[in-house]
Coordinates of C-alpha atoms in Angstrom, one line a residue:
Chain A
M1 CA 131.0 -8.5 40.8
D2 CA 130.5 -6.9 44.2
S3 CA 128.0 -8.9 46.1
L4 CA 126.1 -7.4 49.0
L5 CA 124.4 -10.6 50.1
K6 CA 125.4 -14.2 49.4
L7 CA 123.4 -17.3 50.1
D8 CA 125.4 -20.4 49.9
G9 CA 123.8 -23.8 49.8
V10 CA 120.8 -22.8 51.9
S11 CA 118.3 -25.5 52.8
K12 CA 115.2 -25.3 54.9
E13 CA 112.7 -28.0 55.9
Y14 CA 109.5 -27.4 57.9
K15 CA 108.0 -30.1 60.0
S16 CA 104.3 -30.5 59.8
A17 CA 101.9 -33.0 61.2
Y18 CA 101.9 -34.9 57.9
G19 CA 105.7 -35.0 57.3
R20 CA 108.5 -32.9 56.2
V21 CA 108.1 -30.0 53.8
R22 CA 111.1 -29.2 51.8
A23 CA 111.0 -25.4 51.2
L24 CA 114.6 -24.7 50.1
C25 CA 117.0 -27.2 48.7
E26 CA 120.7 -26.1 48.7
S27 CA 119.9 -22.8 47.1
S28 CA 122.7 -20.4 46.3
L29 CA 122.2 -16.8 45.2
E30 CA 124.2 -13.6 45.2
I31 CA 122.7 -10.1 45.3
E32 CA 124.9 -7.5 43.9
R33 CA 125.3 -4.1 45.5
G34 CA 122.8 -1.6 44.0
E35 CA 120.9 -4.0 41.8
I36 CA 117.3 -5.0 41.8
L37 CA 117.1 -8.8 41.7
G38 CA 113.7 -10.1 40.8
L39 CA 112.7 -13.5 42.3
V40 CA 109.9 -15.2 40.6
G41 CA 108.1 -18.6 40.9
E42 CA 104.7 -20.1 41.6
S43 CA 103.4 -20.3 45.2
G44 CA 105.1 -23.0 47.1
S45 CA 108.4 -22.5 45.2
G46 CA 110.2 -21.2 48.3
K47 CA 110.4 -17.4 47.5
S48 CA 109.0 -16.3 50.8
S49 CA 111.1 -18.8 52.7
M50 CA 114.1 -17.3 51.1
A51 CA 113.0 -13.8 52.0
N52 CA 112.3 -14.8 55.6
I53 CA 115.7 -16.5 55.9
I54 CA 117.5 -13.4 54.6
V55 CA 115.9 -11.1 57.2
R56 CA 116.3 -13.9 59.7
L57 CA 112.6 -14.4 60.6
I58 CA 113.5 -18.0 60.2
S59 CA 116.8 -19.7 60.3
P60 CA 118.1 -22.1 57.7
D61 CA 118.9 -25.8 58.5
K62 CA 122.0 -25.7 56.4
G63 CA 124.1 -23.2 54.4
K64 CA 125.8 -19.9 54.9
I65 CA 124.5 -16.3 54.5
V66 CA 127.2 -13.7 54.0
F67 CA 126.2 -10.0 54.1
N68 CA 128.7 -7.3 53.2
G69 CA 131.5 -9.7 53.8
V70 CA 130.3 -11.0 57.2
E71 CA 128.8 -14.4 57.7
I72 CA 125.6 -13.5 59.5
S73 CA 124.0 -17.0 59.6
S74 CA 126.2 -18.0 62.6
L75 CA 125.7 -14.8 64.6
S76 CA 123.8 -14.8 67.8
A77 CA 120.6 -12.9 67.9
R78 CA 122.2 -10.1 69.8
A79 CA 125.1 -9.8 67.4
F80 CA 122.7 -9.9 64.5
R81 CA 120.9 -6.9 65.7
K82 CA 123.2 -4.4 64.1
F83 CA 122.7 -6.2 60.7
R84 CA 118.9 -6.1 61.1
R85 CA 118.8 -2.4 60.5
E86 CA 120.8 -2.9 57.3
I87 CA 118.4 -5.6 55.9
Q88 CA 114.8 -4.5 56.0
M89 CA 111.6 -6.0 54.6
V90 CA 108.4 -4.8 53.1
F91 CA 105.5 -7.3 53.0
Q92 CA 102.7 -7.9 50.5
D93 CA 99.7 -6.9 52.5
P94 CA 99.9 -3.5 54.1
Y95 CA 96.7 -4.2 55.9
S96 CA 98.2 -6.9 58.1
S97 CA 101.9 -5.7 58.2
I98 CA 101.2 -2.4 60.1
N99 CA 100.0 -2.3 63.7
P100 CA 96.5 -0.9 63.4
K101 CA 96.4 0.5 67.0
K102 CA 99.4 2.8 66.7
S103 CA 99.7 6.1 64.9
I104 CA 102.0 6.2 61.9
G105 CA 104.3 8.6 63.8
Y106 CA 104.5 6.3 66.8
L107 CA 105.5 3.4 64.5
L108 CA 108.2 5.3 62.7
K109 CA 109.6 6.6 66.0
E110 CA 109.7 3.1 67.4
C111 CA 112.1 2.1 64.6
L112 CA 114.4 5.0 65.7
K113 CA 114.1 4.2 69.4
I114 CA 115.3 0.7 68.7
H115 CA 118.0 1.3 66.2
E116 CA 119.1 4.9 66.9
K117 CA 119.4 4.8 70.7
G118 CA 119.8 8.2 72.3
M119 CA 118.3 10.2 69.5
S120 CA 116.5 13.3 70.8
D121 CA 112.8 13.9 70.5
E122 CA 113.1 16.8 68.1
E123 CA 115.6 14.9 66.0
M124 CA 113.1 12.0 65.8
E125 CA 110.2 14.3 64.9
R126 CA 112.4 15.7 62.1
K127 CA 113.3 12.2 60.9
V128 CA 109.7 11.1 60.9
S129 CA 108.5 13.9 58.8
E130 CA 111.5 13.6 56.5
S131 CA 110.9 10.0 55.8
L132 CA 107.1 10.5 55.3
D133 CA 108.0 13.2 52.8
E134 CA 110.4 10.8 51.0
V135 CA 107.5 8.4 50.4
G136 CA 105.2 11.1 49.2
L137 CA 103.1 11.6 52.3
D138 CA 103.0 15.0 54.1
S139 CA 103.9 15.2 57.8
S140 CA 100.3 15.4 58.9
Y141 CA 100.2 11.6 58.3
A142 CA 102.3 11.1 61.5
K143 CA 99.2 11.7 63.5
R144 CA 97.0 9.4 61.5
Y145 CA 96.2 5.7 62.1
P146 CA 96.5 2.9 59.5
A147 CA 92.6 2.6 59.3
S148 CA 92.3 6.0 57.7
L149 CA 94.7 5.2 54.9
S150 CA 94.2 3.5 51.5
G151 CA 96.2 0.5 50.5
G152 CA 98.6 2.6 48.5
Q153 CA 99.2 5.0 51.3
R154 CA 99.7 2.1 53.7
Q155 CA 102.3 0.6 51.4
R156 CA 104.1 3.9 51.4
V157 CA 104.1 3.8 55.2
A158 CA 105.5 0.3 55.1
I159 CA 108.3 1.5 52.8
A160 CA 108.9 4.5 55.1
L161 CA 109.2 2.1 58.1
A162 CA 111.8 0.0 56.3
L163 CA 113.6 3.1 55.0
I164 CA 113.8 5.3 58.1
I165 CA 116.8 3.4 59.6
R166 CA 118.7 3.6 56.3
P167 CA 119.1 0.0 55.3
K168 CA 121.4 -1.2 52.6
L169 CA 119.2 -4.0 51.4
I170 CA 115.4 -4.1 51.3
V171 CA 113.6 -7.4 50.7
L172 CA 110.3 -6.6 49.0
D173 CA 107.9 -9.6 49.2
E174 CA 105.2 -9.0 46.6
P175 CA 105.1 -5.3 47.4
V176 CA 102.5 -4.3 44.8
S177 CA 100.4 -7.5 44.5
A178 CA 97.7 -6.2 46.8
L179 CA 97.5 -2.8 45.0
D180 CA 95.4 -1.6 42.2
V181 CA 97.0 -1.0 38.8
S182 CA 97.0 2.8 39.0
V183 CA 98.5 2.7 42.5
E184 CA 101.0 0.0 41.6
A185 CA 102.6 2.3 39.1
Q186 CA 103.0 5.0 41.8
I187 CA 104.7 2.6 44.2
L188 CA 107.0 1.2 41.5
N189 CA 108.1 4.7 40.6
L190 CA 108.6 5.5 44.2
L191 CA 110.8 2.4 44.7
L192 CA 112.9 3.3 41.7
D193 CA 113.3 6.9 42.9
L194 CA 114.4 5.7 46.4
R195 CA 116.9 3.3 45.1
K196 CA 118.5 6.0 43.0
K197 CA 118.5 8.5 45.9
H198 CA 119.9 6.2 48.6
G199 CA 121.8 3.6 46.5
L200 CA 119.6 0.8 47.8
T201 CA 119.7 -2.8 46.8
Y202 CA 116.4 -4.7 46.4
L203 CA 115.4 -8.3 46.4
F204 CA 112.1 -8.0 44.6
I205 CA 109.8 -11.0 45.0
S206 CA 106.8 -11.2 42.8
H207 CA 104.6 -13.6 40.9
D208 CA 103.8 -10.9 38.4
L209 CA 106.3 -11.3 35.6
N210 CA 105.3 -8.1 33.9
V211 CA 106.3 -6.2 37.0
V212 CA 109.6 -8.1 37.4
S213 CA 110.4 -7.7 33.7
Y214 CA 109.9 -3.9 34.1
I215 CA 111.8 -3.4 37.4
A216 CA 114.5 -6.0 37.8
D217 CA 118.1 -5.8 36.6
R218 CA 118.5 -9.6 37.0
I219 CA 115.9 -12.3 37.4
A220 CA 116.1 -15.5 39.4
V221 CA 113.4 -18.2 38.7
M222 CA 112.6 -20.6 41.5
Y223 CA 110.9 -24.0 41.3
L224 CA 110.3 -26.3 44.3
G225 CA 112.9 -24.8 46.5
S226 CA 115.7 -24.5 43.9
I227 CA 116.8 -21.7 41.6
V228 CA 116.4 -23.0 38.1
E229 CA 117.5 -20.0 36.1
L230 CA 119.3 -16.8 36.8
G231 CA 120.5 -14.0 34.6
K232 CA 120.2 -10.5 33.4
T233 CA 116.6 -9.6 32.6
E234 CA 117.4 -9.0 28.9
D235 CA 119.2 -12.3 28.6
I236 CA 116.4 -14.2 30.3
L237 CA 113.7 -12.5 28.3
G238 CA 115.7 -12.9 25.1
A239 CA 116.7 -16.5 25.4
M240 CA 115.0 -18.4 28.2
A241 CA 117.0 -21.6 28.7
H242 CA 114.9 -23.5 31.3
P243 CA 111.7 -25.1 30.0
Y244 CA 110.0 -23.9 33.2
T245 CA 111.0 -20.3 32.7
K246 CA 109.7 -20.4 29.2
A247 CA 106.4 -22.0 30.3
L248 CA 106.0 -19.5 33.1
F249 CA 106.5 -16.5 30.9
A250 CA 104.3 -17.9 28.1
A251 CA 101.5 -18.5 30.6
S252 CA 101.7 -14.9 31.7
S253 CA 102.0 -13.2 28.4
D254 CA 99.1 -14.7 26.4
I255 CA 97.3 -16.5 29.2
S256 CA 97.5 -19.8 27.5
A257 CA 97.9 -23.1 29.4
T258 CA 101.5 -24.1 28.8
L259 CA 102.1 -26.3 31.8
S260 CA 100.0 -29.3 32.7
G261 CA 99.3 -30.1 36.3
E262 CA 100.3 -28.2 39.4
I263 CA 103.6 -27.7 41.2
P264 CA 104.3 -31.1 43.0
S265 CA 104.0 -31.1 46.8
P266 CA 107.1 -30.0 48.6
M267 CA 106.4 -32.8 51.0
N268 CA 107.1 -35.3 48.4
P269 CA 109.3 -33.7 45.8
P270 CA 110.1 -35.7 42.7
S271 CA 113.4 -37.4 42.2
G272 CA 116.0 -36.0 39.8
C273 CA 115.2 -32.7 38.3
P274 CA 112.3 -31.3 40.3
F275 CA 110.6 -30.1 37.1
H276 CA 110.7 -33.4 35.2
T277 CA 107.1 -34.3 36.1
R278 CA 105.8 -31.3 34.1
C279 CA 108.5 -30.9 31.5
I280 CA 107.7 -31.7 27.9
Y281 CA 111.3 -32.2 27.1
A282 CA 112.1 -34.5 30.1
K283 CA 114.3 -37.5 29.2
D284 CA 115.4 -40.5 31.4
R285 CA 118.4 -38.7 32.8
C286 CA 116.1 -36.0 34.2
R287 CA 114.2 -38.5 36.3
V288 CA 117.2 -39.7 38.2
E289 CA 119.9 -37.0 38.2
K290 CA 119.3 -33.5 39.6
P291 CA 120.9 -30.9 37.4
S292 CA 123.0 -28.2 39.2
L293 CA 122.9 -24.5 38.4
S294 CA 125.6 -24.0 35.8
L295 CA 126.9 -21.3 33.6
L296 CA 125.4 -21.1 30.2
S297 CA 126.8 -17.8 29.0
S298 CA 128.2 -14.7 30.7
G299 CA 126.1 -14.2 33.8
H300 CA 123.4 -16.5 32.7
F301 CA 122.9 -19.7 34.8
V302 CA 120.5 -22.6 34.3
S303 CA 119.9 -25.8 36.0
C304 CA 118.8 -28.1 33.3
H305 CA 120.4 -31.1 31.6
Y306 CA 119.1 -30.0 28.2
P307 CA 118.8 -26.2 28.2
L308 CA 116.8 -24.6 25.4
R309 CA 119.2 -23.1 22.9
G310 CA 119.2 -20.2 20.4
G311 CA 116.9 -21.3 17.5
E312 CA 114.0 -21.1 19.9
K313 CA 114.6 -17.4 20.6
N314 CA 111.7 -16.3 22.7
E315 CA 109.7 -13.5 21.3
N316 CA 108.7 -11.7 24.4
S317 CA 105.2 -10.4 24.3
C318 CA 104.7 -9.5 28.0
G319 CA 102.0 -6.9 28.6
I320 CA 99.2 -5.9 26.3
Chain B
M1 CA 67.0 -9.1 22.7
S2 CA 70.0 -9.3 25.0
L3 CA 70.2 -12.1 27.5
L4 CA 71.0 -9.5 30.2
S5 CA 70.5 -5.8 30.0
L6 CA 71.1 -3.3 32.8
R7 CA 69.1 -0.1 32.0
D8 CA 69.9 3.1 33.8
F9 CA 70.7 0.9 36.8
T10 CA 71.7 2.5 40.1
L11 CA 72.6 0.8 43.3
S12 CA 72.7 2.8 46.5
F13 CA 73.2 2.3 50.1
N14 CA 71.5 4.4 52.8
E15 CA 74.1 5.4 55.3
G16 CA 72.9 7.6 58.1
G17 CA 70.3 9.2 55.9
R18 CA 72.7 9.9 53.1
L19 CA 72.2 8.0 49.9
L20 CA 75.6 6.7 48.6
N21 CA 75.7 5.4 45.0
A22 CA 77.9 2.4 44.6
V23 CA 76.8 2.0 41.0
K24 CA 75.3 4.9 39.1
N25 CA 73.2 5.0 36.0
I26 CA 74.9 2.2 34.2
F27 CA 73.8 0.5 30.9
L28 CA 75.3 -2.9 30.2
D29 CA 74.3 -5.7 27.8
I30 CA 75.3 -9.3 27.5
E31 CA 74.1 -11.3 24.5
E32 CA 73.4 -15.1 24.6
S33 CA 76.7 -17.1 24.8
E34 CA 78.7 -13.9 24.8
M35 CA 81.8 -13.3 26.9
V36 CA 82.0 -9.7 28.3
A37 CA 84.5 -8.1 30.6
L38 CA 83.9 -5.6 33.3
I39 CA 87.1 -3.9 34.2
G40 CA 87.9 -1.6 37.1
E41 CA 89.9 -1.1 40.2
S42 CA 88.9 -2.1 43.7
G43 CA 86.0 0.0 45.0
C44 CA 84.7 0.9 41.5
G45 CA 81.5 -1.0 41.9
K46 CA 82.2 -4.0 39.7
S47 CA 81.6 -6.5 42.5
A48 CA 78.6 -4.6 43.7
T49 CA 77.1 -4.9 40.2
A50 CA 77.8 -8.6 40.2
L51 CA 76.2 -9.1 43.5
S52 CA 73.0 -7.3 42.4
L53 CA 72.8 -9.6 39.4
M54 CA 72.7 -12.5 41.9
G55 CA 70.2 -10.7 44.2
L56 CA 72.8 -10.8 47.0
S57 CA 73.1 -7.1 47.8
N58 CA 72.8 -6.0 51.4
D59 CA 69.4 -5.5 52.8
D60 CA 69.8 -1.8 52.9
A61 CA 70.7 -1.6 49.2
E62 CA 68.2 0.3 47.0
Y63 CA 67.9 -0.3 43.2
T64 CA 66.5 2.0 40.6
G65 CA 66.4 1.2 36.9
H66 CA 66.1 -2.2 35.4
I67 CA 67.9 -5.5 35.3
F68 CA 66.3 -7.3 32.4
F69 CA 67.2 -11.0 32.2
E70 CA 65.5 -13.5 30.0
G71 CA 62.6 -11.1 29.6
K72 CA 62.0 -10.5 33.3
D73 CA 63.0 -7.4 35.4
L74 CA 65.0 -8.8 38.3
A75 CA 65.2 -5.4 40.0
V76 CA 61.7 -5.9 41.3
F77 CA 62.1 -9.5 42.4
D78 CA 61.6 -10.6 46.0
E79 CA 63.7 -13.2 47.7
R80 CA 61.5 -16.1 46.7
E81 CA 61.6 -15.2 43.1
W82 CA 65.4 -14.7 43.2
R83 CA 65.7 -18.3 44.3
S84 CA 64.6 -19.5 40.9
I85 CA 67.3 -17.4 39.3
R86 CA 70.3 -17.6 41.6
G87 CA 72.3 -20.7 41.0
E88 CA 69.9 -21.9 38.3
R89 CA 69.9 -19.3 35.6
I90 CA 72.7 -17.1 36.8
S91 CA 75.7 -18.5 38.7
M92 CA 78.8 -16.9 40.1
I93 CA 82.3 -17.9 40.9
F94 CA 84.4 -15.9 43.3
Q95 CA 88.0 -14.9 43.7
E96 CA 88.9 -17.0 46.7
P97 CA 87.6 -20.5 46.3
M98 CA 88.6 -21.5 49.8
T99 CA 86.2 -19.1 51.4
A100 CA 83.4 -19.8 49.0
L101 CA 83.3 -23.5 49.8
N102 CA 82.1 -25.0 53.1
P103 CA 85.2 -26.4 54.8
L104 CA 83.2 -28.9 56.8
L105 CA 81.6 -30.7 53.9
R106 CA 83.1 -32.9 51.2
V107 CA 83.0 -31.2 47.9
G108 CA 80.9 -33.8 46.0
P109 CA 77.8 -33.4 48.2
Q110 CA 78.3 -29.6 48.1
I111 CA 78.0 -29.7 44.3
M112 CA 75.1 -32.1 44.6
E113 CA 73.1 -29.8 46.8
M114 CA 72.9 -27.4 43.8
L115 CA 71.0 -30.1 41.9
L116 CA 68.8 -31.2 44.7
V117 CA 67.7 -27.6 45.4
H118 CA 67.0 -26.6 41.8
Q119 CA 65.9 -29.8 40.1
R120 CA 63.6 -32.8 40.7
I121 CA 66.2 -35.5 40.9
D122 CA 67.1 -38.3 43.2
K123 CA 70.4 -38.6 45.0
K124 CA 71.7 -41.5 42.9
N125 CA 71.2 -39.7 39.6
A126 CA 72.5 -36.5 41.1
K127 CA 75.7 -38.1 42.2
K128 CA 76.1 -39.5 38.7
M129 CA 75.7 -36.0 37.3
V130 CA 78.2 -34.6 39.8
L131 CA 80.8 -37.1 38.8
Q132 CA 80.3 -36.4 35.2
M133 CA 80.6 -32.7 35.9
L134 CA 83.9 -33.2 37.8
K135 CA 85.2 -35.0 34.8
S136 CA 84.3 -32.3 32.4
V137 CA 86.1 -29.6 34.5
N138 CA 89.2 -31.8 34.1
L139 CA 89.3 -33.2 37.6
A140 CA 90.4 -36.7 36.8
D141 CA 90.1 -39.2 39.5
E142 CA 86.6 -37.9 40.2
E143 CA 85.6 -40.5 42.7
R144 CA 88.4 -39.4 45.0
I145 CA 87.8 -35.7 44.4
Y146 CA 84.1 -36.2 45.2
K147 CA 85.0 -37.4 48.7
S148 CA 87.6 -34.8 49.3
Y149 CA 87.3 -31.9 51.7
P150 CA 88.2 -28.4 50.3
H151 CA 91.4 -28.2 52.3
Q152 CA 92.7 -31.4 50.7
L153 CA 92.6 -29.8 47.3
S154 CA 94.9 -27.2 45.7
G155 CA 93.8 -23.7 44.8
G156 CA 93.3 -24.6 41.2
Q157 CA 91.3 -27.7 42.0
R158 CA 89.1 -25.7 44.3
Q159 CA 88.4 -23.2 41.6
R160 CA 87.4 -26.1 39.3
I161 CA 85.0 -27.3 42.0
M162 CA 83.5 -23.8 42.1
I163 CA 83.1 -23.9 38.3
A164 CA 81.5 -27.3 38.4
M165 CA 79.1 -26.1 41.1
A166 CA 78.2 -23.0 39.1
L167 CA 77.6 -24.8 35.9
I168 CA 75.9 -28.0 37.0
N169 CA 72.4 -26.5 36.5
N170 CA 73.3 -25.2 33.0
P171 CA 72.8 -21.5 33.8
S172 CA 72.6 -19.1 30.9
L173 CA 74.9 -16.6 32.6
L174 CA 78.1 -17.2 34.6
I175 CA 79.5 -14.3 36.6
A176 CA 83.2 -14.8 37.2
D177 CA 84.4 -12.3 39.8
E178 CA 88.2 -12.2 39.6
P179 CA 88.3 -16.0 39.2
T180 CA 92.1 -16.2 38.9
T181 CA 93.4 -13.4 41.0
A182 CA 94.3 -15.8 43.9
L183 CA 96.0 -18.3 41.6
D184 CA 99.4 -18.7 40.1
V185 CA 99.9 -17.7 36.4
T186 CA 100.2 -21.2 35.2
I187 CA 97.0 -22.3 37.0
Q188 CA 95.4 -19.1 35.9
A189 CA 95.8 -20.0 32.3
E190 CA 94.2 -23.4 32.8
I191 CA 91.2 -22.0 34.6
I192 CA 90.7 -19.4 31.9
D193 CA 90.9 -22.2 29.3
L194 CA 88.3 -24.1 31.2
I195 CA 85.9 -21.1 31.3
K196 CA 86.4 -20.6 27.6
R197 CA 85.8 -24.2 26.9
M198 CA 82.6 -24.2 29.0
N199 CA 81.4 -21.1 27.2
E200 CA 82.0 -22.8 23.8
Q201 CA 80.5 -26.2 24.8
K202 CA 77.5 -25.1 26.8
G203 CA 76.9 -21.7 25.4
T204 CA 77.0 -20.1 28.8
A205 CA 77.4 -16.4 28.6
V206 CA 80.1 -15.1 30.9
L207 CA 80.6 -11.8 32.6
L208 CA 84.2 -11.7 33.5
I209 CA 85.0 -9.2 36.2
S210 CA 88.7 -8.3 36.5
H211 CA 91.3 -5.6 37.1
N212 CA 93.7 -7.5 34.8
L213 CA 93.7 -6.1 31.3
S214 CA 95.9 -8.7 29.8
L215 CA 93.5 -11.4 31.1
V216 CA 90.5 -10.1 29.3
K217 CA 92.4 -9.6 26.1
G218 CA 91.8 -12.5 23.7
L219 CA 89.1 -13.9 26.0
T220 CA 86.3 -11.4 25.7
K221 CA 84.9 -9.7 22.7
R222 CA 83.5 -6.7 24.5
A223 CA 84.5 -4.8 27.6
Y224 CA 83.2 -2.2 29.9
I225 CA 85.5 0.1 31.9
M226 CA 84.1 1.1 35.2
Y227 CA 85.4 4.0 37.4
S228 CA 83.9 5.1 40.7
G229 CA 80.5 3.5 40.0
S230 CA 80.1 4.7 36.4
I231 CA 80.9 3.1 33.1
V232 CA 83.3 5.4 31.4
E233 CA 84.1 3.5 28.3
S234 CA 82.8 0.4 26.5
G235 CA 83.2 -1.3 23.2
R236 CA 85.2 -4.1 21.5
T237 CA 87.9 -5.3 23.9
E238 CA 90.5 -5.0 21.2
D239 CA 89.6 -1.4 20.4
I240 CA 89.6 -0.4 24.0
L241 CA 93.0 -1.9 24.7
S242 CA 94.6 -0.7 21.5
F243 CA 92.9 2.6 21.1
P244 CA 91.6 3.7 24.5
I245 CA 89.8 7.0 24.5
H246 CA 88.8 8.0 28.0
P247 CA 91.6 9.6 30.0
Y248 CA 91.1 7.0 32.8
T249 CA 91.4 4.0 30.4
R250 CA 94.4 5.6 28.8
G251 CA 96.1 6.1 32.1
L252 CA 95.2 2.6 33.3
I253 CA 96.8 1.0 30.2
A254 CA 99.8 3.3 30.2
S255 CA 100.5 2.5 33.9
I256 CA 100.9 -1.2 33.3
P257 CA 104.6 -2.1 33.8
N258 CA 106.1 -4.4 31.2
V259 CA 109.4 -5.0 29.5
K260 CA 108.7 -2.3 26.9
N261 CA 108.8 0.5 29.4
R262 CA 111.9 -0.7 31.2
G263 CA 114.1 2.1 32.3
K264 CA 111.4 4.7 31.8
R265 CA 109.2 6.1 34.5
L266 CA 105.8 4.6 34.6
Y267 CA 102.8 6.7 33.8
S268 CA 100.8 6.9 36.9
I269 CA 97.3 8.3 37.6
A270 CA 97.7 10.8 40.5
G271 CA 95.7 10.3 43.6
T272 CA 93.6 7.4 44.6
V273 CA 90.2 5.9 43.9
P274 CA 87.7 7.9 46.1
S275 CA 85.9 5.9 48.7
L276 CA 82.1 5.7 48.5
E277 CA 81.7 8.6 51.0
E278 CA 84.2 10.8 49.2
R279 CA 82.4 10.5 45.8
S280 CA 80.9 13.6 44.6
N281 CA 77.4 13.4 43.2
C282 CA 77.7 15.6 40.2
G283 CA 80.2 15.9 37.4
C284 CA 82.5 13.4 35.9
P285 CA 83.7 10.8 38.5
F286 CA 87.2 10.9 37.2
A287 CA 87.6 14.7 37.1
P288 CA 89.5 15.0 40.4
R289 CA 92.3 12.8 39.1
C290 CA 92.1 13.8 35.4
T291 CA 95.0 15.8 33.9
I292 CA 92.9 17.3 31.2
R293 CA 89.8 18.3 33.2
S294 CA 88.1 21.7 32.7
D295 CA 85.5 23.4 34.9
R296 CA 82.5 21.8 33.3
C297 CA 83.8 18.4 34.2
F298 CA 83.0 19.1 37.9
S299 CA 79.4 20.3 37.3
N300 CA 78.0 17.9 34.7
F301 CA 78.3 14.2 33.9
P302 CA 79.5 14.0 30.3
K303 CA 77.0 12.3 28.0
Q304 CA 78.0 9.0 26.4
K305 CA 79.3 9.4 22.9
D306 CA 79.6 6.6 20.4
I307 CA 82.0 6.0 17.6
Q308 CA 81.1 2.8 15.7
G309 CA 80.3 0.8 18.8
H310 CA 83.1 2.3 20.9
S311 CA 81.4 4.4 23.6
Y312 CA 83.0 6.8 26.0
S313 CA 81.9 9.4 28.5
C314 CA 84.0 12.5 28.3
F315 CA 83.4 16.1 27.2
F316 CA 86.4 16.1 24.9
S317 CA 86.7 14.4 21.6
P318 CA 89.3 11.7 21.1
D319 CA 91.5 14.1 19.2
E320 CA 91.2 16.7 21.9
I321 CA 92.0 14.1 24.6
E322 CA 95.0 12.9 22.7
E323 CA 96.3 16.5 22.2
R324 CA 95.7 17.6 25.8
M325 CA 97.2 14.5 27.3
N326 CA 100.3 14.6 25.3
G327 CA 100.6 18.4 25.2

């Protein structure tokens, strides 16, 4: 296994007026070179905190982050700068993630000015139209402003902004959630094409399990700041081992209520297994002892004292 | 007679002397206690339709055609007449419950206001009814919820409050405009269950507006597919999802990613939904993005054809569409 990014025991707490909010709790995760890792979970599960920690928009309280063999979590801001171009991010809402007052060309050039110091103007112009072309927009878009673009076109621009400095890893935080179905398919196709062309690695965060089942090579399921299940997409869909994963996928495939209650507050997380308050299989041990992420079968990890086994093979009926 | 029936209904906005049609010549029926889906992408006119059913369109909106509801034509109603319909006979819940609730008032009194405005009832009895309603939308601990402010509740709880508010006057029609889009999948399932239960218990008809095809499956019996202000296909939900006819519906369904098309390129409809200003006034609205269009598609709007209750608006027959799209 050739890992590009490794998170090792990463924790993060936010302080709020009402107390401490535990966003990530000793989470470990490896992203392999060239893969698409899908990260799923309900809101408040810590998906975005993890994304923000990876691109260093926030720093973790504890834990190590290793990128391409270098520990980047301990680097100074200046030393980190050269890694920033290798790890880029695309956000959910292309209406708020792109500066509305600058032309698309200006924004793309700005990336080059920062990360490719000394590049000539002609070279920059060429790069700008090249990267617009890559995301399916013609070079006339360089002169346009975000306001004149549709949601799908804006998301293409956001991808071009991430791509123009040739990163190795792109963190996609709900990249298609704000888009219409017909546009969503276009963007997913584009992301797959670009990965092939440039050998990119994606961390693909989404709450839409259909999208993740379609695009991801591996899936990581998060619950209340911890990864509860991780494995190849086929393995997870074929034999979900964590009761939460099973409930989550069942809820999405036939829209039936499979979980009672809501995700507990991260300000007051439950003792033991974080899922025990909603788990129909919970036993006494689950209320006191927190399970750790352990190997179930080749490449398939689960953090549950009593993982679901074979017999209950899940018939996957995602989609319509 | 249907509970609600839109007849050749057009909603247009006057923009700088130009009349822009947000919704164009649509026919839509909802029977008593029926659950019907209106499906379409953003900007197709589904929310504009919903707002006209509540009498909440902009002042510069112009209606033509009819909105028959419980025997009256709402299209000619004035503001005073609307007040006896809105919130009393027809209610609506919105996508984002946080913005639909007043953040400065406790939720209990907000629900109670619905009763005080529409019914002759004193506050004491009204409060009793509100508490009962909170219980029936599965908000246990109703006394505490009654006194809570919207920000103290979770997204799912807020949407339950919206449903309680919408149903407290026992309307005959509930319009649910993307009621679960802002919620997590697990919460989504609970809210859908609740809407379903309310429909069964109270017999409230529901118009479910959504872009999510898997959501309407199993929940609604009939569905309308809307594109660019027009209804392009309608019929039994099952038929539409399993045997779509119109090229737009077919494209929409084929472009949904799921585990079955893993590793394959997704079908995608080229181009984007035209904005209100970009819409052409003649021809089939889908023609500019359609892969099987012919010249006549740009000049005339195709008449609606009907095959055993499954209607579609396309010049080609289902066999021709099938052949042309796969060929």
